[in-house]
Every structure is written in structure tokens, then in C-alpha cells.
């Protein structure tokens, strides 16, 4: 395993423990947060707040650096426009999130915790990603 | 709106959030990459070969997390009440939607907002709105 992969593995591990500790890996907890018109559990707002509190200085630093600490280029998204794909895609994602209480990271973590339902969701999510990939490559061929 | 104080877990939520922030900071500063899970996963389908191993390693880290946790502590409860057809429909929506939007809760919600990206703010408000609306319809209009 090279240093980039080892570092990414450590990052994934910390992320996973964060998702477990925060409650994000538990769909019922997530749905309690999304149930803003019912008995609302505001906990997960603090997850995002805590993550951004660390993220803000880290990304400010990353923007000023040319290379990562392991020496490769820092790749920050350049796209700025709010387009139809962004809005409709996010809407579809939000609906799916509200249906099952899973977003991508927690689904993988819950799969790692041997939850059959999470595995079903994750396989369907992969299929959805594959459909996108297939449609995009067909469009690229036609162009 | 009534707040369910019994379910409120501010300390673990904040602590978990800080860890998620640390993981995102780690990946951008060490590897120079955004810790967006949908992008890391989706990229496995179309990235160049030499870009594949760090993505797989990150995903394996996510998968191994619960086992590592289990060595020290009892795993927190994970309750999934959705039926298999609902999980499949939701997974398809999340998979295609996050790829079209080029990000999810981590890529847009955590990393994007930390970069003060207006595009990520729009994405985050949209998927949060979609989630709130969906749960409202299911729980309060349909009463499921």
C-alpha cells in the first residue's frame, strides 16, 4: 500500500468513527432530524456545525497551499455556477435521504456494521451511480 | 415544531462532527482531495487507474470503522425501518442524485460549506429541503 492510500485509509477510518459517534450512521436518528414538523431532534445540526468549525480553517489553509503534505496537487473544485443538474440532483438525493435516512457515507459505515438494510441501500446507490455513469458516457459518445 | 429533548445528543453530535471535520481536513491537507463520499465512490467507475487505490482505501476505512469501534465499545444502535423496496428506491435516488449534483452531505455539506462555496450552499439547502419535505409527507401527510 502506498502512502496516499494509507493516508486515505486513515481519513476514512476517522470519518467512519465520526459518523458512528455523531449518530449519522443511524437512519432513525437522521429521520428524527429531518422530521422538523414533528418531534424534532436537532442533534445533527451540531454534527455539521462541528465539522465545519474544523473544515473552515483547514480549507482556508488548503487554498493557500500548492501541494498537499504528501506532495501531490491539492484539487479543489473550480465550478461555481448553480445549474439545473445541481438543483435537480440535490433534490433527488434529498428525497432518497428522507425516504431511508441514509446518505452515502453512513450507508457504507452501516454496511461495515453488518446491517443488511444498509447493504441493500448501498448496492442500489452503486447501481444509481452506474446508471449516471452509463448515461454520461453514452452522451459523450453521441457528442 | 416541538423539540424532542429526550433524543437530543449534543455532545456526541458535536464530537462526531469534529471528527468528521478532522477527517476532511486530513484528506485535503495530506492527500489534496475532497472528502466527498459520493464523489470518491462514483469516481471508482470512471477515474484513471492510478487514482483508484486511494479511493478504495478510503472506502475500506469507512467499512472497517465499526469493527475498530467494536474493539473498544459496544456499537451504537443502527435502526433501519425502511422496507427493502423503499431502500432500493432511496438508494437509486441517492446514487443518481449525488452524481448529478456532484456531491452529497460530505462533499457539499461539509467540505463545500467549509470552502464557502455558493454552489455547495445551494446544493445543501436543496437536499435538506428535499429531506424535510419527504419526511413531512411520509410521517405527517401519509401517516406512515
Short mmCIF file of C-alpha atoms in Angstrom, two decimals, chain A:
data_model
loop_
_atom_site.label_atom_id
_atom_site.label_comp_id
_atom_site.label_asym_id
_atom_site.label_seq_id
_atom_site.Cartn_x
_atom_site.Cartn_y
_atom_site.Cartn_z
CA UNK A 1 0.00 0.00 0.00
CA UNK A 2 1.45 3.41 -0.97
CA UNK A 3 1.47 6.47 1.28
CA UNK A 4 -1.53 8.08 -0.47
CA UNK A 5 -3.69 5.03 0.10
CA UNK A 6 -2.54 4.56 3.68
CA UNK A 7 -3.37 8.20 4.40
CA UNK A 8 -6.77 7.88 2.70
CA UNK A 9 -7.47 4.75 4.76
CA UNK A 10 -6.74 6.68 7.98
CA UNK A 11 -9.01 9.50 6.76
CA UNK A 12 -11.81 7.03 6.03
CA UNK A 13 -11.38 5.42 9.43
CA UNK A 14 -11.63 8.76 11.30
CA UNK A 15 -14.61 9.73 9.15
CA UNK A 16 -16.30 6.42 9.96
CA UNK A 17 -15.82 6.78 13.72
CA UNK A 18 -17.13 10.37 13.44
CA UNK A 19 -20.27 9.18 11.66
CA UNK A 20 -20.84 6.47 14.30
CA UNK A 21 -20.27 8.80 17.26
CA UNK A 22 -22.41 11.58 15.82
CA UNK A 23 -25.46 9.40 15.24
CA UNK A 24 -25.36 9.96 11.47
CA UNK A 25 -24.93 6.21 10.87
CA UNK A 26 -28.33 5.57 12.47
CA UNK A 27 -31.15 6.24 9.96
CA UNK A 28 -33.75 6.65 12.73
CA UNK A 29 -31.65 9.43 14.24
CA UNK A 30 -31.30 11.10 10.83
CA UNK A 31 -35.05 10.87 10.20
CA UNK A 32 -35.64 12.42 13.65
CA UNK A 33 -33.56 15.37 12.47
CA UNK A 34 -35.39 15.58 9.14
CA UNK A 35 -38.77 15.49 10.94
CA UNK A 36 -38.70 19.22 11.53
CA UNK A 37 -42.51 19.44 11.73
CA UNK A 38 -42.82 16.60 14.24
CA UNK A 39 -40.87 15.81 17.42
CA UNK A 40 -37.63 17.32 16.14
CA UNK A 41 -34.20 16.07 17.21
CA UNK A 42 -31.81 18.95 16.40
CA UNK A 43 -28.64 16.93 17.20
CA UNK A 44 -27.41 16.57 13.65
CA UNK A 45 -27.24 20.34 13.14
CA UNK A 46 -24.37 20.16 15.64
CA UNK A 47 -22.65 17.49 13.55
CA UNK A 48 -22.49 19.81 10.59
CA UNK A 49 -21.55 22.75 12.84
CA UNK A 50 -18.69 20.79 14.42
CA UNK A 51 -17.42 19.52 11.08
CA UNK A 52 -17.45 22.98 9.50
CA UNK A 53 -15.75 24.51 12.53
CA UNK A 54 -12.74 22.29 11.76
CA UNK A 55 -13.21 22.47 7.99
CA UNK A 56 -13.14 26.27 7.71
CA UNK A 57 -9.53 26.80 8.82
CA UNK A 58 -8.38 23.59 7.10
CA UNK A 59 -9.76 24.59 3.70
CA UNK A 60 -8.54 28.17 4.12
CA UNK A 61 -5.08 26.70 4.62
CA UNK A 62 -5.51 24.27 1.70
CA UNK A 63 -6.44 27.14 -0.65
CA UNK A 64 -3.13 28.86 0.12
CA UNK A 65 -1.00 25.75 -0.40
CA UNK A 66 0.15 24.49 -3.77
CA UNK A 67 0.85 20.92 -2.75
CA UNK A 68 -0.51 18.55 -0.13
CA UNK A 69 1.68 17.37 2.75
CA UNK A 70 2.30 14.15 0.81
CA UNK A 71 3.46 16.22 -2.15
CA UNK A 72 0.67 15.84 -4.73
CA UNK A 73 -1.51 18.66 -6.07
CA UNK A 74 -4.39 19.98 -3.97
CA UNK A 75 -7.55 19.53 -6.05
CA UNK A 76 -10.28 21.99 -5.13
CA UNK A 77 -13.47 22.17 -7.21
CA UNK A 78 -13.43 25.14 -9.60
CA UNK A 79 -17.08 25.04 -10.61
CA UNK A 80 -19.15 27.90 -9.20
CA UNK A 81 -22.42 28.05 -11.10
CA UNK A 82 -25.71 26.82 -9.68
CA UNK A 83 -27.24 24.90 -12.57
CA UNK A 84 -30.15 22.56 -13.21
CA UNK A 85 -28.08 19.43 -12.67
CA UNK A 86 -27.00 20.64 -9.24
CA UNK A 87 -30.51 21.53 -8.10
CA UNK A 88 -32.38 18.55 -9.56
CA UNK A 89 -29.67 16.12 -8.47
CA UNK A 90 -29.67 17.53 -4.93
CA UNK A 91 -33.46 17.34 -4.84
CA UNK A 92 -33.44 13.66 -5.89
CA UNK A 93 -30.75 13.00 -3.30
CA UNK A 94 -32.78 14.80 -0.61
CA UNK A 95 -35.88 12.74 -1.39
CA UNK A 96 -33.88 9.50 -1.19
CA UNK A 97 -32.28 10.69 2.05
CA UNK A 98 -35.73 11.39 3.52
CA UNK A 99 -37.09 8.01 2.39
CA UNK A 100 -34.42 5.84 4.02
CA UNK A 101 -32.44 8.12 6.35
CA UNK A 102 -29.20 7.17 4.61
CA UNK A 103 -26.74 9.37 2.74
CA UNK A 104 -23.65 7.81 1.11
CA UNK A 105 -21.13 7.80 4.00
CA UNK A 106 -23.43 6.43 6.71
CA UNK A 107 -24.71 3.76 4.30
CA UNK A 108 -21.16 2.44 3.85
CA UNK A 109 -20.46 2.61 7.59
CA UNK A 110 -23.69 0.79 8.47
CA UNK A 111 -22.81 -1.81 5.83
CA UNK A 112 -19.50 -2.24 7.66
CA UNK A 113 -21.57 -2.80 10.82
CA UNK A 114 -23.20 -5.79 9.03
CA UNK A 115 -26.61 -4.19 8.59
CA UNK A 116 -28.45 -5.98 5.77
CA UNK A 117 -30.70 -2.99 5.05
CA UNK A 118 -27.64 -0.77 4.64
CA UNK A 119 -26.11 -3.27 2.21
CA UNK A 120 -29.31 -3.25 0.11
CA UNK A 121 -29.30 0.55 0.07
CA UNK A 122 -25.59 0.71 -0.79
CA UNK A 123 -25.92 -1.72 -3.71
CA UNK A 124 -28.87 0.30 -5.07
CA UNK A 125 -26.84 3.50 -4.61
CA UNK A 126 -23.97 1.98 -6.58
CA UNK A 127 -26.44 0.94 -9.29
CA UNK A 128 -27.71 4.54 -9.40
CA UNK A 129 -24.16 5.82 -9.76
CA UNK A 130 -23.55 3.31 -12.52
CA UNK A 131 -26.71 4.45 -14.35
CA UNK A 132 -25.40 8.04 -14.20
CA UNK A 133 -22.00 6.91 -15.48
CA UNK A 134 -23.62 4.93 -18.31
CA UNK A 135 -25.89 7.82 -19.38
CA UNK A 136 -22.98 10.26 -19.31
CA UNK A 137 -20.67 8.04 -21.36
CA UNK A 138 -23.47 7.47 -23.93
CA UNK A 139 -23.95 11.23 -24.15
CA UNK A 140 -20.20 11.70 -24.61
CA UNK A 141 -20.17 9.14 -27.44
CA UNK A 142 -23.11 10.80 -29.18
CA UNK A 143 -21.46 14.22 -28.99
#
